[in-house]
mmCIF file of C-alpha atoms and ligand atoms in Angstrom:
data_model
loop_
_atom_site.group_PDB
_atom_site.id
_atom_site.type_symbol
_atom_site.label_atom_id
_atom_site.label_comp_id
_atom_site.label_asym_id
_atom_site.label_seq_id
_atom_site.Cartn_x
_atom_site.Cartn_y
_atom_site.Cartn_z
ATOM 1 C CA UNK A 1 74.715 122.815 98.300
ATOM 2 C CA UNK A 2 74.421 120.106 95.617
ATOM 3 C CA UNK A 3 70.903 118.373 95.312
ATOM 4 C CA UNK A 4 70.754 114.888 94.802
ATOM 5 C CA UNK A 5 68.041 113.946 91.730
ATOM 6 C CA UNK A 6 66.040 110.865 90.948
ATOM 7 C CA UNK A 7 66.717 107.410 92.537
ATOM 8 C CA UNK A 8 69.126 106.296 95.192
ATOM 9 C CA UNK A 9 68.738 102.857 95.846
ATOM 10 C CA UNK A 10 69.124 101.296 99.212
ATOM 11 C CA UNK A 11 70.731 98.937 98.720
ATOM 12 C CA UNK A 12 71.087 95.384 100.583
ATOM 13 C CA UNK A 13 73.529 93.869 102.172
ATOM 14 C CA UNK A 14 73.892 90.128 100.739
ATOM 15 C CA UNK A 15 74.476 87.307 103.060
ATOM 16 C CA UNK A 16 75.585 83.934 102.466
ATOM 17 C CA UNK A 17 72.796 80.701 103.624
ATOM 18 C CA UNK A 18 74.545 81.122 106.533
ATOM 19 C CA UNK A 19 74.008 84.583 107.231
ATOM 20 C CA UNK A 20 77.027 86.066 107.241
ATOM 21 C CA UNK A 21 77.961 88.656 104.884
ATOM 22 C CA UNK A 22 78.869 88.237 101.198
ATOM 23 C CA UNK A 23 80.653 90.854 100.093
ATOM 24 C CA UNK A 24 82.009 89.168 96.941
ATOM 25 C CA UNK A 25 78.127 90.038 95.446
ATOM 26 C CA UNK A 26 78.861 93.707 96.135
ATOM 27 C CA UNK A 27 80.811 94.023 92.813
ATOM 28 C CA UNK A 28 77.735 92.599 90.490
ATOM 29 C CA UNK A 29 74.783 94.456 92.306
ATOM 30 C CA UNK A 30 76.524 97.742 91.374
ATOM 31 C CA UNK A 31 76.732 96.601 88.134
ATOM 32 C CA UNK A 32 73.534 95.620 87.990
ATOM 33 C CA UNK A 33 72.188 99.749 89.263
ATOM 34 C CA UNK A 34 74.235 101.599 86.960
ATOM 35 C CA UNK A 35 72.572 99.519 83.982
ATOM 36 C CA UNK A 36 69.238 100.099 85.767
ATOM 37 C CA UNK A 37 69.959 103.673 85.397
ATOM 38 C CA UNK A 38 69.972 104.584 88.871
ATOM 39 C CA UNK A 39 71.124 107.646 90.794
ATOM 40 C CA UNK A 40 72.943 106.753 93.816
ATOM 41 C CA UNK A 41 73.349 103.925 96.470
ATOM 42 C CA UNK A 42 72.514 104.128 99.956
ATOM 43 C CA UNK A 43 74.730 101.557 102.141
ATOM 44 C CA UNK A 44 74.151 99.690 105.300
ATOM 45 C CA UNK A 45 70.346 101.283 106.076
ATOM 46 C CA UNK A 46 67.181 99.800 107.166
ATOM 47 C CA UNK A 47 67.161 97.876 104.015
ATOM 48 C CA UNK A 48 70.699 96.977 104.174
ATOM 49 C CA UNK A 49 70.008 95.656 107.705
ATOM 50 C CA UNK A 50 73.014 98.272 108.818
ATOM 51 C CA UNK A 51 71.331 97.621 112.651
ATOM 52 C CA UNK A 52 71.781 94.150 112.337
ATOM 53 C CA UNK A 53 75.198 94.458 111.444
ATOM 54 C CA UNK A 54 78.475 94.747 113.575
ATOM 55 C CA UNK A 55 80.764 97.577 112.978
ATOM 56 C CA UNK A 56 83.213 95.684 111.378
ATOM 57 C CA UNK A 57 81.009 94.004 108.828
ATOM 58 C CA UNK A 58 79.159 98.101 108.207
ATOM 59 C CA UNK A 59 82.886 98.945 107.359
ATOM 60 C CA UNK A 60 83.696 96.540 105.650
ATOM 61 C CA UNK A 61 80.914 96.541 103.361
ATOM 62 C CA UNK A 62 81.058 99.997 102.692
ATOM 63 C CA UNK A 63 84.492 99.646 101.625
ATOM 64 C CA UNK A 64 83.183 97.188 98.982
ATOM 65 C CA UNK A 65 80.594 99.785 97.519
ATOM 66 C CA UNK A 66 82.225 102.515 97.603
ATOM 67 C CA UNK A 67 85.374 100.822 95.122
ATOM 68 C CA UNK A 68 82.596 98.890 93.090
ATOM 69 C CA UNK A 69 80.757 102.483 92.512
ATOM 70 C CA UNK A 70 83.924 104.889 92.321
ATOM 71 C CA UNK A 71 83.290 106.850 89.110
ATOM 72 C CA UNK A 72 79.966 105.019 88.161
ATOM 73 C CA UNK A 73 77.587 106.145 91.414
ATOM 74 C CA UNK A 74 77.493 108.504 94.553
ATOM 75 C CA UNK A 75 77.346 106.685 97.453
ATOM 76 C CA UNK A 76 75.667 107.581 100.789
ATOM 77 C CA UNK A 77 77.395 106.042 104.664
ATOM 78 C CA UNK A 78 74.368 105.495 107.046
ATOM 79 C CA UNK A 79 76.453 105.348 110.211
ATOM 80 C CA UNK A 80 73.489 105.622 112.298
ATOM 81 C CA UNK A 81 73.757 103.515 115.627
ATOM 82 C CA UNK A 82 72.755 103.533 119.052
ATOM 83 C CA UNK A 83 76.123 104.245 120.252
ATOM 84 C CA UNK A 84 76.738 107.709 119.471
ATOM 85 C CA UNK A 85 80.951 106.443 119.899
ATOM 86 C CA UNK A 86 80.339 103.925 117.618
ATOM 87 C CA UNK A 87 78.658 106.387 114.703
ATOM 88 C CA UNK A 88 81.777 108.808 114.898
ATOM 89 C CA UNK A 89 84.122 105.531 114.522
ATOM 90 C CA UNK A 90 81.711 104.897 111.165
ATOM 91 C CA UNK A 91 82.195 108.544 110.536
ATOM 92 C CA UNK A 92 85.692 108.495 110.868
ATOM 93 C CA UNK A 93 86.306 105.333 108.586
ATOM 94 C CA UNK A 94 83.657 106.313 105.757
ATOM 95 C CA UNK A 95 85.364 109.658 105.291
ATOM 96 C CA UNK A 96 87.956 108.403 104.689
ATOM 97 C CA UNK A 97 87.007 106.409 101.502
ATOM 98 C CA UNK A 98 86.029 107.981 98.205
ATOM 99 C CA UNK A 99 81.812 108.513 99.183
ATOM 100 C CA UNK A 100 79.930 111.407 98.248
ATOM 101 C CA UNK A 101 77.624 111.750 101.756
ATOM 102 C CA UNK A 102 76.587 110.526 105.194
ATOM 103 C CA UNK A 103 73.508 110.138 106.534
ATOM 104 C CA UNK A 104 72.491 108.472 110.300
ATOM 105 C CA UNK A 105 69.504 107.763 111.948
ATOM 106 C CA UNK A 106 68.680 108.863 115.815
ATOM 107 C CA UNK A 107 69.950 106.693 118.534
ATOM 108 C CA UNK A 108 66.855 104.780 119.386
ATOM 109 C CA UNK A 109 67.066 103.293 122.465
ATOM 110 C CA UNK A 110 67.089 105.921 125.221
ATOM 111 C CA UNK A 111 64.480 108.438 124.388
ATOM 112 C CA UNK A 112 65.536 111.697 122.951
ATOM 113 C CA UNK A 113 63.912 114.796 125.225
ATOM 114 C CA UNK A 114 63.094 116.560 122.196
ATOM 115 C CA UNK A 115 64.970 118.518 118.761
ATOM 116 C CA UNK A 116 67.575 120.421 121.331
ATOM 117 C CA UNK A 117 68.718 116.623 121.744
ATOM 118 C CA UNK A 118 68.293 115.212 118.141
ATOM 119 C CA UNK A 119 70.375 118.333 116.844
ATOM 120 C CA UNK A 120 72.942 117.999 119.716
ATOM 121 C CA UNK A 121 73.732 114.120 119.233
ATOM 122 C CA UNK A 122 73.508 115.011 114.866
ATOM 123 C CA UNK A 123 76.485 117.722 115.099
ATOM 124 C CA UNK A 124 78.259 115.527 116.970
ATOM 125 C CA UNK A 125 78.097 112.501 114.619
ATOM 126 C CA UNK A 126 78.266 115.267 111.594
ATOM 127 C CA UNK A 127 81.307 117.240 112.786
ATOM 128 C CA UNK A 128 83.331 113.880 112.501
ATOM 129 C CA UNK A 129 83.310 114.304 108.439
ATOM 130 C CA UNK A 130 82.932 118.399 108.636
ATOM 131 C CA UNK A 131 83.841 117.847 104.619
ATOM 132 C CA UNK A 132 81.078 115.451 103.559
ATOM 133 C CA UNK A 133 77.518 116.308 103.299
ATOM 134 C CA UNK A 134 75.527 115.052 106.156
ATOM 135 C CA UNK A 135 71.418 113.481 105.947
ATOM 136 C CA UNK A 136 69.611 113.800 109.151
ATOM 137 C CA UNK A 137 67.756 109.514 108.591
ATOM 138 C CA UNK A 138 63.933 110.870 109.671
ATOM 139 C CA UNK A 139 62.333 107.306 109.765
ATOM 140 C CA UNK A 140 59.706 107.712 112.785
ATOM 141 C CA UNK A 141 57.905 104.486 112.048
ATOM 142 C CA UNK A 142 61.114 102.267 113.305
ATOM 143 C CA UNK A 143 63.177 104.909 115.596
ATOM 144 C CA UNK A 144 60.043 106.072 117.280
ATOM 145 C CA UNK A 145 61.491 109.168 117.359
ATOM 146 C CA UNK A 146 58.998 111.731 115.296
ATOM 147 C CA UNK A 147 60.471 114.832 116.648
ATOM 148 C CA UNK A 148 59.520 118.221 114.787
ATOM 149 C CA UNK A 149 61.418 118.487 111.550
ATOM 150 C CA UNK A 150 60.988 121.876 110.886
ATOM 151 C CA UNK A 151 62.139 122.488 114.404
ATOM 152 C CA UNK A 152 65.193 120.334 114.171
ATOM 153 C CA UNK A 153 65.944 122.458 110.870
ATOM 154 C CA UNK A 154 65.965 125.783 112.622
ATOM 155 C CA UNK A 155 68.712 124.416 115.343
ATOM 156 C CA UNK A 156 70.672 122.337 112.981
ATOM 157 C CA UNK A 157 71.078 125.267 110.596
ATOM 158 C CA UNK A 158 73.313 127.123 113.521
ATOM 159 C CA UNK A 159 74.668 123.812 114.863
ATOM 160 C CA UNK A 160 75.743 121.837 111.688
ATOM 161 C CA UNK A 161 77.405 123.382 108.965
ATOM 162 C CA UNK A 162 77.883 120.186 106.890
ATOM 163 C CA UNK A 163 74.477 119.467 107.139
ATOM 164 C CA UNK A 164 72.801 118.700 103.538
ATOM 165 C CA UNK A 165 68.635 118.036 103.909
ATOM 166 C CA UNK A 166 66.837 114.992 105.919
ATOM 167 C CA UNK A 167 66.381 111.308 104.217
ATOM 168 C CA UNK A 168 62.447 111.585 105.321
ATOM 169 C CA UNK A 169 61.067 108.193 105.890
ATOM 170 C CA UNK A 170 57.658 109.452 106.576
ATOM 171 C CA UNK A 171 53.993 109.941 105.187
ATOM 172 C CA UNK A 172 53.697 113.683 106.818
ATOM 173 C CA UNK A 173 53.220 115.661 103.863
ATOM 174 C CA UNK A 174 52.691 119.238 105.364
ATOM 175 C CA UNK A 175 55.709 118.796 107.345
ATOM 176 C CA UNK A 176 57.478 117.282 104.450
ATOM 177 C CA UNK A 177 56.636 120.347 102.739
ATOM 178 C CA UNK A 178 58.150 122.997 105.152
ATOM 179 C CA UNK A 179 60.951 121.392 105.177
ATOM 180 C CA UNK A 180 61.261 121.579 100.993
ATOM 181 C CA UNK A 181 59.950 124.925 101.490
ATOM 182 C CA UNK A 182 62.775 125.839 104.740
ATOM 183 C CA UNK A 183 65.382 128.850 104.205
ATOM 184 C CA UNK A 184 64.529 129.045 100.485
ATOM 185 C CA UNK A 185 64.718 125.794 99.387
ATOM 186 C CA UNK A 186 68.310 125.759 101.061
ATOM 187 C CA UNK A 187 68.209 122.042 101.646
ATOM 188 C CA UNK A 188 67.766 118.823 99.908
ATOM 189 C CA UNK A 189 64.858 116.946 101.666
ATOM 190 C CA UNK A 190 65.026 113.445 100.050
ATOM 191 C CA UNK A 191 61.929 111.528 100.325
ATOM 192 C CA UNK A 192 62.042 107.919 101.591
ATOM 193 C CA UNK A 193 58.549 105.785 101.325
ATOM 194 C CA UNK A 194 58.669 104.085 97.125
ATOM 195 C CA UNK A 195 54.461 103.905 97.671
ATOM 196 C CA UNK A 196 54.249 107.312 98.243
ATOM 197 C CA UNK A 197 56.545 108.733 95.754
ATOM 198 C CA UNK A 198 53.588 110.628 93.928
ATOM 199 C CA UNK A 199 52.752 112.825 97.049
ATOM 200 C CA UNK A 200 55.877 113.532 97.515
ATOM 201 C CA UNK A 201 57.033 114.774 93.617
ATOM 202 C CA UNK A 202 53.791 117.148 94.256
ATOM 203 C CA UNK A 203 55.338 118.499 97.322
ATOM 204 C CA UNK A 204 58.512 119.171 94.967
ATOM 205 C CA UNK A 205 60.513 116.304 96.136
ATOM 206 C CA UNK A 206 63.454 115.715 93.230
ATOM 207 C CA UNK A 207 65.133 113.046 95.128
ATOM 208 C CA UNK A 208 64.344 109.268 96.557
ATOM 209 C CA UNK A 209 65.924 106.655 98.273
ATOM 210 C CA UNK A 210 64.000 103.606 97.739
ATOM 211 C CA UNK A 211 64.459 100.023 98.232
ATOM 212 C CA UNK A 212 61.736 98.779 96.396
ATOM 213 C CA UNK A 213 64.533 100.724 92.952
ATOM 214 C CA UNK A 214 66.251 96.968 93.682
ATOM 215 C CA UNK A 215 63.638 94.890 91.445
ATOM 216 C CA UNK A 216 61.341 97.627 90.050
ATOM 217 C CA UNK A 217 63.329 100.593 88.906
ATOM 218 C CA UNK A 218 61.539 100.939 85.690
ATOM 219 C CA UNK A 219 58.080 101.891 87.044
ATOM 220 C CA UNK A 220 59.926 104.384 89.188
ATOM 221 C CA UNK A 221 61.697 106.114 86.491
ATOM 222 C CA UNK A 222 58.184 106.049 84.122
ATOM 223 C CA UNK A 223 56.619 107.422 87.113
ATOM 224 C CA UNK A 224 59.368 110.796 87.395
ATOM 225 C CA UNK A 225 58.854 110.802 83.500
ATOM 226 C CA UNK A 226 55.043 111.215 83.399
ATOM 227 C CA UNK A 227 54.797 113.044 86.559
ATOM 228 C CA UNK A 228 57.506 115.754 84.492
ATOM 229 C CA UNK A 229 55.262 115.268 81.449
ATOM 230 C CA UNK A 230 52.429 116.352 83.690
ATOM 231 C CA UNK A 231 50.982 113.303 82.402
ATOM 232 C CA UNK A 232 49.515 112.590 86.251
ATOM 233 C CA UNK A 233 46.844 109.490 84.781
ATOM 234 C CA UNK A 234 50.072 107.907 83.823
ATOM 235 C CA UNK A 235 52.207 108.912 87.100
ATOM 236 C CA UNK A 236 49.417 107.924 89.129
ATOM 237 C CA UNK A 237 49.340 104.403 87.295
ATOM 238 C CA UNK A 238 52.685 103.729 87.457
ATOM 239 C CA UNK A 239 52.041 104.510 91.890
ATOM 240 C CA UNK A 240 49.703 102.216 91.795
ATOM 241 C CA UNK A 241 52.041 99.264 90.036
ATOM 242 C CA UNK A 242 54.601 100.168 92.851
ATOM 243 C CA UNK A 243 52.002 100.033 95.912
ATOM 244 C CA UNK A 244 51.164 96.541 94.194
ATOM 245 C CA UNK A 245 55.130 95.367 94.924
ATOM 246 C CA UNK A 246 54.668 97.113 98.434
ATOM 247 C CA UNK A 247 51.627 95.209 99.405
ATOM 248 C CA UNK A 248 53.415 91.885 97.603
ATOM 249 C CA UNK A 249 55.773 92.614 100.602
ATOM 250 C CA UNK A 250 53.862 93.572 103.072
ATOM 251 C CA UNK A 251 51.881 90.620 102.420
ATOM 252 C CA UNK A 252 54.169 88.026 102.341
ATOM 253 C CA UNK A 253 56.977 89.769 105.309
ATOM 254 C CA UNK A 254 58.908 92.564 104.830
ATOM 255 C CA UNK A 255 63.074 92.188 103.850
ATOM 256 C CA UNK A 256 62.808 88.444 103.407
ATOM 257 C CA UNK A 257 60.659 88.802 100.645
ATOM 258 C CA UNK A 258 62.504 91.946 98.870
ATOM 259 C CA UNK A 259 65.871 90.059 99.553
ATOM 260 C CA UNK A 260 64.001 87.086 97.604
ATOM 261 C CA UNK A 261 62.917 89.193 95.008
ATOM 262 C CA UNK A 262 66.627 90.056 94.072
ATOM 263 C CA UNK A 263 67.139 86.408 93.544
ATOM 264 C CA UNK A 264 64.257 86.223 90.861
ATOM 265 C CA UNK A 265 65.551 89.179 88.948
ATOM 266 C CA UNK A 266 69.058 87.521 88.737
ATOM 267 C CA UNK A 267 70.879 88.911 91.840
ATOM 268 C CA UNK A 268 70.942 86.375 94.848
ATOM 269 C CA UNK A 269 71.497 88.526 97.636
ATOM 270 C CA UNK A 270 71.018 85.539 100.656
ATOM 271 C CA UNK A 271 68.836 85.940 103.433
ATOM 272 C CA UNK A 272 68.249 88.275 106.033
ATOM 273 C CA UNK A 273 69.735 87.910 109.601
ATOM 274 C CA UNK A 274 68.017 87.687 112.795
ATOM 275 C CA UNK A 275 65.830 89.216 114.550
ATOM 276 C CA UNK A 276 64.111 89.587 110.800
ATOM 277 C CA UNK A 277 61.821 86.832 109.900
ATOM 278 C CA UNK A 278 63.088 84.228 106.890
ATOM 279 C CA UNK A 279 61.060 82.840 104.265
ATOM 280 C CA UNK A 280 60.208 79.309 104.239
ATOM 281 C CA UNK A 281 59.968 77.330 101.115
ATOM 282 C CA UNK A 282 56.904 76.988 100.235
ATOM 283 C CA UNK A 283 55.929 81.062 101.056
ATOM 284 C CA UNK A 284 58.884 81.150 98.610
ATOM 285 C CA UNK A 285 56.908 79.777 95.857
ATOM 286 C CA UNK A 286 53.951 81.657 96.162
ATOM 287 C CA UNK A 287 55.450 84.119 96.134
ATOM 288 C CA UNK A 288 57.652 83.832 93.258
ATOM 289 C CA UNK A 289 54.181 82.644 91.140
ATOM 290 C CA UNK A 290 52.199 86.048 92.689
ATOM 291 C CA UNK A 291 56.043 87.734 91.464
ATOM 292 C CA UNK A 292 55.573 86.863 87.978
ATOM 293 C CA UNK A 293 52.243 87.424 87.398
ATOM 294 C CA UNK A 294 52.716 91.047 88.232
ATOM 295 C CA UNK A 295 54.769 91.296 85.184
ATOM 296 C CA UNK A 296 56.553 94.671 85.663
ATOM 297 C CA UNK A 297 58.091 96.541 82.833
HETATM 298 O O1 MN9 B 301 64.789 103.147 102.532
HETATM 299 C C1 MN9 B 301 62.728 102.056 102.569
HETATM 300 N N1 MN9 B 301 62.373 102.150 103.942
HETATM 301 C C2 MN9 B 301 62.504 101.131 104.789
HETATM 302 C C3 MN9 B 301 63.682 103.105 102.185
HETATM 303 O O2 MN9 B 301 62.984 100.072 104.484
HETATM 304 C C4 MN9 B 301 62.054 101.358 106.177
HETATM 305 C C5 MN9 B 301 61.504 102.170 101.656
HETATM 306 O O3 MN9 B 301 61.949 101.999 100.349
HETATM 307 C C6 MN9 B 301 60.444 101.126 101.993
HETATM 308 O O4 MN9 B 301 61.035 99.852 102.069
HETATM 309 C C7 MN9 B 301 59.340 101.061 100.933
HETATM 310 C C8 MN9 B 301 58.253 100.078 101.338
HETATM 311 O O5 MN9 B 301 57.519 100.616 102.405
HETATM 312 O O6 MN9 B 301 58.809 102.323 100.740
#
């Protein structure tokens, strides 16, 4: 099974002031990554605000990528949803555009009774592009779903025969480990929090989906380079410069503020949509000042 290397970017999904989508910025974004050197995009995630999007609008815009990328970039579907019917119709339509891999979260509303479930609803979902590799989305901290991953391995290797590895969105090393470590290293267990990235390459992680690769991709890619140097003073300075742009975020709230970011580094990509929190202007320019005094590479 083919292992996806270095960084995917997940990717947002611009929005005109008015909040609906702009997919006429598609185009230049994916531009903009394959000069940035990076690996992949993922479309219509957390970052892209795919649950905040209708179906039509996830399609559509994953239509856009997936011509503005063809030949330059793989391309990974999240067709997670709460509607298990709605996920398949995502299935359905991204298979049958030129992408390289899907990838869906767990339904989130009703609880799931445990990893029978999880791997029950992900064959279903999977078995609706049996020809594309398929990413279990782990992502705990927003499903609220932190069901066993080394448990939902064991079933899923019998129940899903497309399945590729887990996009793990979580800061549980030992498990993220096993998981690496599962069937001989049979799957490709892509690692999902940019501030953690370090941990992660020690736990043999070769693959990341990021968002934070939008605005800072060069102190990722210094970071893989020293950590394969084994130069680990430098890989553990170029963490810290990332955990900087994470608390930047943190501090100032969350998508807003990486969506603003993208407009500082040349790449307007509009606000976010409700229920996320928008920017007002003067948070705006304190945080473009605290931006620019970071002075990334
Ligand atoms: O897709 C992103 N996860 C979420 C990956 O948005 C939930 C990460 O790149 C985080 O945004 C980043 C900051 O915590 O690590």
């Amino acid at each position: 099974m083919r292992k996806f290397k270095g960084l995917i970017v997940a990717t947002f999904t611009p929005m005109m002031p008015n909040h609906e989508v702009d997919y006429s910025r598609i185009p230049a974004l994916v531009d903009y990554y394959v000069e940035n050197k990076l690996n992949g995009i993922f479309v219509c995630g957390s970052t892209g605000e795919g649950p905040s999007l209708t179906t039509t609008e996830r399609m559509k815009a994953l239509e856009h990528f997936a011509l503005a990328a063809s030949g330059k970039l793989p391309i990974f579907a999240h067709v997670g949803h709460t509607s298990v019917h709605e996920s398949k119709h995502l299935v359905s339509h991204a298979a049958s555009l030129s992408i390289d891999a899907i990838s869906a979260i767990a339904p989130h509303y009703f609880p799931l009774g445990g990893a029978h479930q999880l791997t029950e609803t992900m064959a279903e979902i999977a078995s609706g592009a049996p020809n594309l590799p398929f990413y279990y989305y782990h992502i705990p901290a927003l499903t609220g779903n932190s069901i066993s991953m080394t448990e939902f391995l064991r079933r899923a290797e019998k129940l899903i025969p497309n399945l590729a590895g887990i996009k793990y969105t979580s800061s549980n090393f030992h498990e993220y480990l096993q998981c690496i470590e599962f069937a001989n290293r049979k799957y490709d267990i892509l690692y999902g929090y940019d501030e953690m990235m370090i941990n992660a390459l020690v736990a043999g992680a070769q693959g990341f989906i990021g968002s934070t690769f939008n605005f800072a991709a060069p102190v990722y890619r210094a970071l893989l380079e020293a950590f394969y140097q084994q130069d680990l003073p430098r890989a553990r300075e170029c963490q810290m410069k990332s955990i900087r742009v994470v608390d930047l975020i943190t501090k100032y709230g969350g998508l807003a503020v990486q969506k603003a970011l993208m407009k500082f580094v040349g790449l307007d990509c509009g606000p976010v949509r409700l229920p996320l929190p928008s920017l007002d202007s003067a948070t705006l320019t304190s945080l473009e000042t605290d931006w620019r005094a970071m002075e990334l590479p």
